[in-house]
PDB file of C-alpha atoms in Angstrom:
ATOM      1  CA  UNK A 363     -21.966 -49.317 -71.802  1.00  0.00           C
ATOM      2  CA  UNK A 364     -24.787 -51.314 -69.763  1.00  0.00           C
ATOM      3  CA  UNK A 365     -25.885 -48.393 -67.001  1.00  0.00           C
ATOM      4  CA  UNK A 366     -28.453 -51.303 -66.260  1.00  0.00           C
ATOM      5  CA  UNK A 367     -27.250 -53.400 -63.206  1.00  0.00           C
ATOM      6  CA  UNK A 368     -29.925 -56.385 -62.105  1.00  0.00           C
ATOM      7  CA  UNK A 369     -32.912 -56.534 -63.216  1.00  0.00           C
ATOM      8  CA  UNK A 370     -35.666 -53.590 -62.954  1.00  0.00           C
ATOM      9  CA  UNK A 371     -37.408 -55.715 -60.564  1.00  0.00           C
ATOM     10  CA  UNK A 372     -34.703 -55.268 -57.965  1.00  0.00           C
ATOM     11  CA  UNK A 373     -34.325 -51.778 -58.071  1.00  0.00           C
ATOM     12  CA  UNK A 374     -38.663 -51.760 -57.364  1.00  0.00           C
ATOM     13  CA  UNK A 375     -37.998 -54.027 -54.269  1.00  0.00           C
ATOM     14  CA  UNK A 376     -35.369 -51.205 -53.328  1.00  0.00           C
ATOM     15  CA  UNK A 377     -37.525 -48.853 -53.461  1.00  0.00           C
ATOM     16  CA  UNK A 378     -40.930 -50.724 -52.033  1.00  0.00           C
ATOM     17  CA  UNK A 379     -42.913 -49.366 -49.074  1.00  0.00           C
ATOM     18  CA  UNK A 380     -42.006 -52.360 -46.698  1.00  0.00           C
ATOM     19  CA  UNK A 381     -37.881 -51.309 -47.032  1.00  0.00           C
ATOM     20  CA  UNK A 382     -39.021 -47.827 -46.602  1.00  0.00           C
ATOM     21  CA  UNK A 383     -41.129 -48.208 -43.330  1.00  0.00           C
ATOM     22  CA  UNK A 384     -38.335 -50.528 -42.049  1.00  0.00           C
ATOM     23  CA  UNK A 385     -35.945 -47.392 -42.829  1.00  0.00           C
ATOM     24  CA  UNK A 386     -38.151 -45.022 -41.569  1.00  0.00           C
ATOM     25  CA  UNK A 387     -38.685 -47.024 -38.159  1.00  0.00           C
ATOM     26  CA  UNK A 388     -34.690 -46.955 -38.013  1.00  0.00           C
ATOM     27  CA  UNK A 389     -34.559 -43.771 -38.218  1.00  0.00           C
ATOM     28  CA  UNK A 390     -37.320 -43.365 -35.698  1.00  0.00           C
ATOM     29  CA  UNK A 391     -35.416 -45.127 -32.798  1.00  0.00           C
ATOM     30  CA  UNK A 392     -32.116 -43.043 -34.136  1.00  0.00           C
ATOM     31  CA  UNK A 393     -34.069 -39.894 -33.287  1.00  0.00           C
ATOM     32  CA  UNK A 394     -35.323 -41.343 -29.942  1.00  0.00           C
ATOM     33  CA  UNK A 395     -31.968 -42.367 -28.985  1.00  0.00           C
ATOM     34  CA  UNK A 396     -30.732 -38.920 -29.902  1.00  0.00           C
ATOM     35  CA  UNK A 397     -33.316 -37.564 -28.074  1.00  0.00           C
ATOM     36  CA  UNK A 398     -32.493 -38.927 -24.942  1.00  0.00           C
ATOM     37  CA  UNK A 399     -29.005 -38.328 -25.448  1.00  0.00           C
ATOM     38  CA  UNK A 400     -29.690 -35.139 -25.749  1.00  0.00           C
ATOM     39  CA  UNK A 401     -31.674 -34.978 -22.433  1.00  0.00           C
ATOM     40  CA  UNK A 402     -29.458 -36.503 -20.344  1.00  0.00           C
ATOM     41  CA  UNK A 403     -26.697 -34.060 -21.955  1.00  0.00           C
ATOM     42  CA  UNK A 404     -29.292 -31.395 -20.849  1.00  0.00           C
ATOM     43  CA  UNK A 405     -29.934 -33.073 -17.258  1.00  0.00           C
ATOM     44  CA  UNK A 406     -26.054 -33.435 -16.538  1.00  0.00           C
ATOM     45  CA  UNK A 407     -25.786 -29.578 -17.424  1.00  0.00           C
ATOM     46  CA  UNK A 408     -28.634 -28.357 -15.578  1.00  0.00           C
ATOM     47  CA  UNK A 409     -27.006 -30.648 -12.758  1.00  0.00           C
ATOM     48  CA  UNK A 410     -23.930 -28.953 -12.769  1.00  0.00           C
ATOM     49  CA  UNK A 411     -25.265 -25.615 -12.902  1.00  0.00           C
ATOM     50  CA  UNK A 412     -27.343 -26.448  -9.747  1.00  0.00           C
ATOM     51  CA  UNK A 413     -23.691 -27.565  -8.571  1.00  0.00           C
ATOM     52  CA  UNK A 414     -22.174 -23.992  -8.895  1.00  0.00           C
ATOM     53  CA  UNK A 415     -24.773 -22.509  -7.613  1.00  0.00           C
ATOM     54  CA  UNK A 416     -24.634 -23.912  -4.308  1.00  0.00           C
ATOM     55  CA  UNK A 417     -20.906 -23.931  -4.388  1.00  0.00           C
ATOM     56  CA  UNK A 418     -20.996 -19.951  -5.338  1.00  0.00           C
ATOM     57  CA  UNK A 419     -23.273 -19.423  -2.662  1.00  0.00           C
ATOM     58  CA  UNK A 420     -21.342 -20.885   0.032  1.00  0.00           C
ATOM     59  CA  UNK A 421     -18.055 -19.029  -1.212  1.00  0.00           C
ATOM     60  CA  UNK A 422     -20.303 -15.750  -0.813  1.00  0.00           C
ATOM     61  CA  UNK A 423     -21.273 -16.887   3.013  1.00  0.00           C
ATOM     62  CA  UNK A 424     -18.121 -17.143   3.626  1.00  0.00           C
ATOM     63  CA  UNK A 425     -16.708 -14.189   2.544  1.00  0.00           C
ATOM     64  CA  UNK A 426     -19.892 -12.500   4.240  1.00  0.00           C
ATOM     65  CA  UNK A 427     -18.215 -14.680   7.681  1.00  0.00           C
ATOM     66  CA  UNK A 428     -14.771 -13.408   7.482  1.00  0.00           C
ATOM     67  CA  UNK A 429     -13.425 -12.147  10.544  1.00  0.00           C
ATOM     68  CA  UNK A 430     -12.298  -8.368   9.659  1.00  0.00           C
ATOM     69  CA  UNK A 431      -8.205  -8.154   9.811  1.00  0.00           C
ATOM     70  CA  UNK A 432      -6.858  -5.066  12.395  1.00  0.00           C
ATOM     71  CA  UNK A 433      -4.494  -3.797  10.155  1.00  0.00           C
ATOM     72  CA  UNK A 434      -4.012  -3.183   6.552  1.00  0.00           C
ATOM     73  CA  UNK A 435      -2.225  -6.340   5.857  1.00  0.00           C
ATOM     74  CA  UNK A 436      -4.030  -9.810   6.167  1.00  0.00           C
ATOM     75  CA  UNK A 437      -2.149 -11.990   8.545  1.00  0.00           C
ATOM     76  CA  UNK A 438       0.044  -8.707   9.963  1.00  0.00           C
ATOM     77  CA  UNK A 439      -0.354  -8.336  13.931  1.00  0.00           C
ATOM     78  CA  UNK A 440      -0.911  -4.870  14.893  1.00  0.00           C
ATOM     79  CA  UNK A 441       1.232  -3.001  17.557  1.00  0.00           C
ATOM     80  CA  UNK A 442       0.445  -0.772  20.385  1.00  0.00           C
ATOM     81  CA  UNK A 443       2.699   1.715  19.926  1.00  0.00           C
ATOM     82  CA  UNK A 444       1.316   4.095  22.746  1.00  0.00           C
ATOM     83  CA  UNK A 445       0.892   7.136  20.119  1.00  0.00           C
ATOM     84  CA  UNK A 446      -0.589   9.293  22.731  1.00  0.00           C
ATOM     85  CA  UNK A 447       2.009   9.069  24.978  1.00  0.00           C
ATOM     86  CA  UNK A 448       5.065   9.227  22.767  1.00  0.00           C
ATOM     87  CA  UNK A 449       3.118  12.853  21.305  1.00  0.00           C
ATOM     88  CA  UNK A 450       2.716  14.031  24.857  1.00  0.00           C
ATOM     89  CA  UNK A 451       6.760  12.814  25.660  1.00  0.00           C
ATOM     90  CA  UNK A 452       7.876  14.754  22.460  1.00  0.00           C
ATOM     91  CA  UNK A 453       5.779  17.741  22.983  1.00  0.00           C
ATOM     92  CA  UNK A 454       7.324  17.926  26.700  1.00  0.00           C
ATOM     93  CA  UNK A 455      10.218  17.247  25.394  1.00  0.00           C
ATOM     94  CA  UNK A 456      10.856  19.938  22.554  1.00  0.00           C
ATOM     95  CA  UNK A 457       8.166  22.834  23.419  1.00  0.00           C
ATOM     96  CA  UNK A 458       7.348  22.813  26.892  1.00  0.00           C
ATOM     97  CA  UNK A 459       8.576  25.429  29.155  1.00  0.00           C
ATOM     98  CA  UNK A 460      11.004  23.041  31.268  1.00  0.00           C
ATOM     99  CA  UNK A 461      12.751  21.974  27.740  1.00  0.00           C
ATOM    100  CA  UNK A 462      14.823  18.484  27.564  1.00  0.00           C
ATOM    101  CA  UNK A 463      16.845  19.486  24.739  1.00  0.00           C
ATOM    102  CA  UNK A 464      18.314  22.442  23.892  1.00  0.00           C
ATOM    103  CA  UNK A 465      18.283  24.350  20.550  1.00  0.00           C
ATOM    104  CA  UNK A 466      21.033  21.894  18.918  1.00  0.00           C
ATOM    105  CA  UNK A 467      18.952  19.256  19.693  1.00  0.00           C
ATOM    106  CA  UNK A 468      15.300  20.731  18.354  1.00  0.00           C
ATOM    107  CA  UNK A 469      17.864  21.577  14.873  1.00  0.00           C
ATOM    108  CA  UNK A 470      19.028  18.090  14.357  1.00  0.00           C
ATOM    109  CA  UNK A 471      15.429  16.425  15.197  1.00  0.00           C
ATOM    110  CA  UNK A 472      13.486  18.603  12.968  1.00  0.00           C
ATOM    111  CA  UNK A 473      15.661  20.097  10.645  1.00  0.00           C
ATOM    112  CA  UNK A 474      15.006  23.644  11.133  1.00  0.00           C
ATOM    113  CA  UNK A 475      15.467  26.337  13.968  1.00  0.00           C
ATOM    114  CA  UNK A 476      13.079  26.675  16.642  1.00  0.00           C
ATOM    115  CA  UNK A 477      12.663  30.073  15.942  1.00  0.00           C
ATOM    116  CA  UNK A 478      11.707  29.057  12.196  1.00  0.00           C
ATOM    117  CA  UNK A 479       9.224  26.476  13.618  1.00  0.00           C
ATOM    118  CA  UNK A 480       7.176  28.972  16.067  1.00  0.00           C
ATOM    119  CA  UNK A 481       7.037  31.867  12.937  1.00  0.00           C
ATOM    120  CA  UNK A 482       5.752  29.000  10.851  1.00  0.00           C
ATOM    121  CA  UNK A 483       3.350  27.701  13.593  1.00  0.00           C
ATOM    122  CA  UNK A 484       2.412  31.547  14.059  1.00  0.00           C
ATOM    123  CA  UNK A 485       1.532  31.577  10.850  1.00  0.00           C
ATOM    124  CA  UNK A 486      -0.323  28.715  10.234  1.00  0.00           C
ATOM    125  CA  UNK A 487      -2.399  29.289  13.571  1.00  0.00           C
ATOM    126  CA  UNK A 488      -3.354  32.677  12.172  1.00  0.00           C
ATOM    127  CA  UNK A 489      -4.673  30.965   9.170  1.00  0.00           C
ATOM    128  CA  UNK A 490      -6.908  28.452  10.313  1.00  0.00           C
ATOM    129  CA  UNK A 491      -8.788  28.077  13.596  1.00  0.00           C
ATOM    130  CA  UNK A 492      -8.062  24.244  13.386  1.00  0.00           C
ATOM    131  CA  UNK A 493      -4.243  24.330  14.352  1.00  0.00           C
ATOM    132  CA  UNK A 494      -5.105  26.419  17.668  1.00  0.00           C
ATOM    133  CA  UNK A 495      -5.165  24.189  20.779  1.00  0.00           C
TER     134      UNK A 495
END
């Protein structure tokens, strides 16, 4: 077997210092270029980072800007349903002294006897100052 391909002067010229400065200057302008690859690779990230910033901030100006909502569903319209009155209509109604209904009536609307309810109202006052009016 002949491990010996061309001539030893050949394999010197392969391995002479003009090939291996013109190899070395190659791989000089490969770094560079991958250098500024890599820079603009950096530029277009810090770029979009400076992107979603600004767009992150605006989205948090906004929600700082939102018009509060009435009722406890966005986009629901509240409605005046006159709650003072209808109490005051009720109360006249069912435990004034000029009653609308009579004792059938109280039964069926509340589910209980009217004597029931004043015993438990009795009670109830007599626990806690809060339910006296």
């Amino acid at each position: 077997m002949n491990f010996n391909i061309g001539s030893s002067s050949q394999h010197l010229s392969y391995f002479s210092s003009s090939s291996n400065s013109n190899s070395e200057k190659d791989d000089d302008i490969i770094l560079i270029n991958d250098i500024e690859v890599i820079n603009a690779h950096e530029e277009a990230i810090m770029s979009m980072i400076a992107n979603n910033n600004i767009c992150m901030v605006h989205y948090l100006n906004q929600l700082n800007n939102k018009v509060i909502h009435g009722g406890s569903v966005t986009g629901h319209i509240t409605i005046n349903r006159d709650r003072e009155v209808t109490d005051r209509n009720l109360f006249n109604d069912y435990f004034s002294d000029n009653l609308c209904f009579n004792d059938l009536m109280f039964r069926h609307r509340f589910r209980m006897s009217r004597s029931l309810f004043s015993c438990i109202t009795n009670v109830v006052q007599g626990h806690d100052n809060y339910f006296m009016q």
